[in-house]
Structure formats: structure tokens, C-alpha cells
Amino acid sequence: MKISVVIPALNEEDGIGKTLDMINRDYFKKKGWDLEILVVDGNSTDKTRDVAKKKGARVIIEPRKGYGRAYKTGLKEVKGDIIVTGDADATYPFDKIHEYIEYLLKNNLDFITTNRFANLERGAMSVKHRFGNLILSLTLCILFQIWLRDSQSGMWIFRREALDKIQPLEEFDDGMPFSEEIKIEMFKSKEVKAKEIPSTLYVRKGKAKLQSFRDGWKNLKFLFKKRLKWTH
């Protein structure tokens, strides 16, 4: 079985190395899992690409801006039976992805998203970000009847074939709303078995790129816009 890890990155030389080092490669070898790591770089001006390559990742450059754009490009490039995603700043528990993959397989699931609030490391998220996430998650729950504690989590574990059961990738938003949109699509699809599981969030390495108010407002507006278009 082939596992593909897809990580968007932009000037993350402080975090990308630790992120990739967290992957339990010995466990992958023991299970006979073929590991593919793809870093989708947004034209970094630091040493992100060099560090990623030294750690065994394949790097492709996506000059078009956007979190969603990076994933739309990366997900079409990888060949894995199961795909794992997460950020390049060492905040997501890549040290536990082998456990999440086993959970997906054992429970015959198609898509897993992770709830960072189940075990939030001290200092990993500001009160402002927690409040914003609460508003966004509550809005998503009300508009789409999907019960998620963490609508903005960027770590997902899913079968590649699940992508064929939702809208085409190119129809997804190019920006931050991609994260909530893929959850809406997966959880609302009658052909996809989706679940949110407890996870964690570590303190980030390097400078944060998220612009709290702007990105939060954009994500909120997107939810209403998508609900108005929703035809499923």
C-alpha cells in the first residue's frame, strides 16, 4: 500500500524539517507501506525547498497563490492509496499519522479529519483563534448539519478514491476555505464514510502566515456562499 503525504509550504524553513522528522518511518517500513512525501512550495524565498529535499520529500513549485491552490495541485500529483495532509510548521501530529491510518483502515472509513482541540498544547493557539474557530465550526454545523468540533483543521487522512465521490478538485476554493469545503463535501457525500477524531496541536515553528481577521471573515462568507449554491 502506498501512502502519500501532501504538505503546502511557504517560507517554512524553521518547521518543515521537524515536520518531516516526526513521521515514524520505521513503522511504515515494518508495515510495508510505501511512503511518498510531496511538498507543494509557494515559491519560498528561504531554504524551505532545500530542507524538504534533504528530508526525502519531492518538491514542486506552485507559483499561484493560495492554500487551496496548493492542495489542488498537490492532490493531483500524488499516487498514494491513502493521502495524509498537514501544515509545514510542525504544529500537526505527523508523529501519529501511522495511528490515524490504522484507524481509517480498521474502521473502514474513507475520510478522517482531526480535532486539534482534543489535546491543544499550551501556547499552540491564541484565544482569538479559538474563538474564531468556534464561530466558523458552529456556522458550518448550522448551515450544513455536520457536527464538527474543528472545522478548520488542516490534517486529513483519506482514501484517494474518496476524491472521485465529491466535486472535482478544480471547483474548490483556491484559498483558506478549501479546508472547510473539503469537509463539507466529504461529510455530505452519501458515498463517503467520514469521521472526526481527537488529535492535538503543537506550538508552531517559525512565523505564522495566517491573517486572523481577514482569513476568518473570508471563511465565514464562503460558508454562506456555498450554502446558497448547495444542490446536493
CSV table of N, CA and C in Angstrom, one decimal, residues 5 7 18-26 28 35 37 94-98:
chain,number,residue,atom,x,y,z
A,5,VAL,N,1.9,11.8,1.5
A,5,VAL,CA,1.8,12.9,2.5
A,5,VAL,C,1.9,14.2,1.6
A,7,ILE,N,2.0,18.3,1.7
A,7,ILE,CA,2.2,19.4,2.6
A,7,ILE,C,2.4,20.7,1.9
A,18,LYS,N,11.4,19.6,11.0
A,18,LYS,CA,10.9,18.9,12.1
A,18,LYS,C,9.6,18.2,11.8
A,19,THR,N,8.8,18.8,10.9
A,19,THR,CA,7.5,18.2,10.4
A,19,THR,C,7.8,16.9,9.8
A,20,LEU,N,8.8,16.8,8.9
A,20,LEU,CA,9.1,15.5,8.2
A,20,LEU,C,9.8,14.5,9.1
A,21,ASP,N,10.6,15.0,10.1
A,21,ASP,CA,11.2,14.1,11.0
A,21,ASP,C,10.3,13.4,11.9
A,22,MET,N,9.1,14.0,12.1
A,22,MET,CA,8.1,13.4,13.0
A,22,MET,C,7.5,12.1,12.5
A,23,ILE,N,7.5,12.0,11.2
A,23,ILE,CA,6.9,10.8,10.6
A,23,ILE,C,7.7,9.5,11.0
A,24,ASN,N,6.9,8.6,11.5
A,24,ASN,CA,7.5,7.3,12.0
A,24,ASN,C,7.8,6.4,10.9
A,25,ARG,N,8.9,6.6,10.2
A,25,ARG,CA,9.3,5.9,9.0
A,25,ARG,C,9.6,4.4,9.3
A,26,ASP,N,10.0,4.1,10.5
A,26,ASP,CA,10.3,2.7,10.9
A,26,ASP,C,9.0,1.9,10.9
A,28,PHE,N,6.3,2.6,9.1
A,28,PHE,CA,6.0,2.4,7.7
A,28,PHE,C,6.7,1.2,7.1
A,35,LEU,N,6.1,5.0,1.3
A,35,LEU,CA,5.9,6.4,1.7
A,35,LEU,C,6.3,7.4,0.6
A,37,ILE,N,6.3,11.6,-0.1
A,37,ILE,CA,6.1,12.9,0.6
A,37,ILE,C,6.2,13.9,-0.5
A,94,PHE,N,2.3,14.8,13.0
A,94,PHE,CA,2.8,13.8,12.0
A,94,PHE,C,3.4,12.6,12.7
A,95,ASP,N,3.7,12.7,13.9
A,95,ASP,CA,4.2,11.5,14.7
A,95,ASP,C,3.1,10.5,15.0
A,96,LYS,N,1.9,10.9,14.7
A,96,LYS,CA,0.8,10.0,14.9
A,96,LYS,C,0.0,9.5,13.7
A,97,ILE,N,0.5,9.9,12.5
A,97,ILE,CA,-0.2,9.6,11.3
A,97,ILE,C,-0.4,8.2,11.0
A,98,HIS,N,0.6,7.4,11.5
A,98,HIS,CA,0.5,5.9,11.3
A,98,HIS,C,-0.6,5.4,12.1
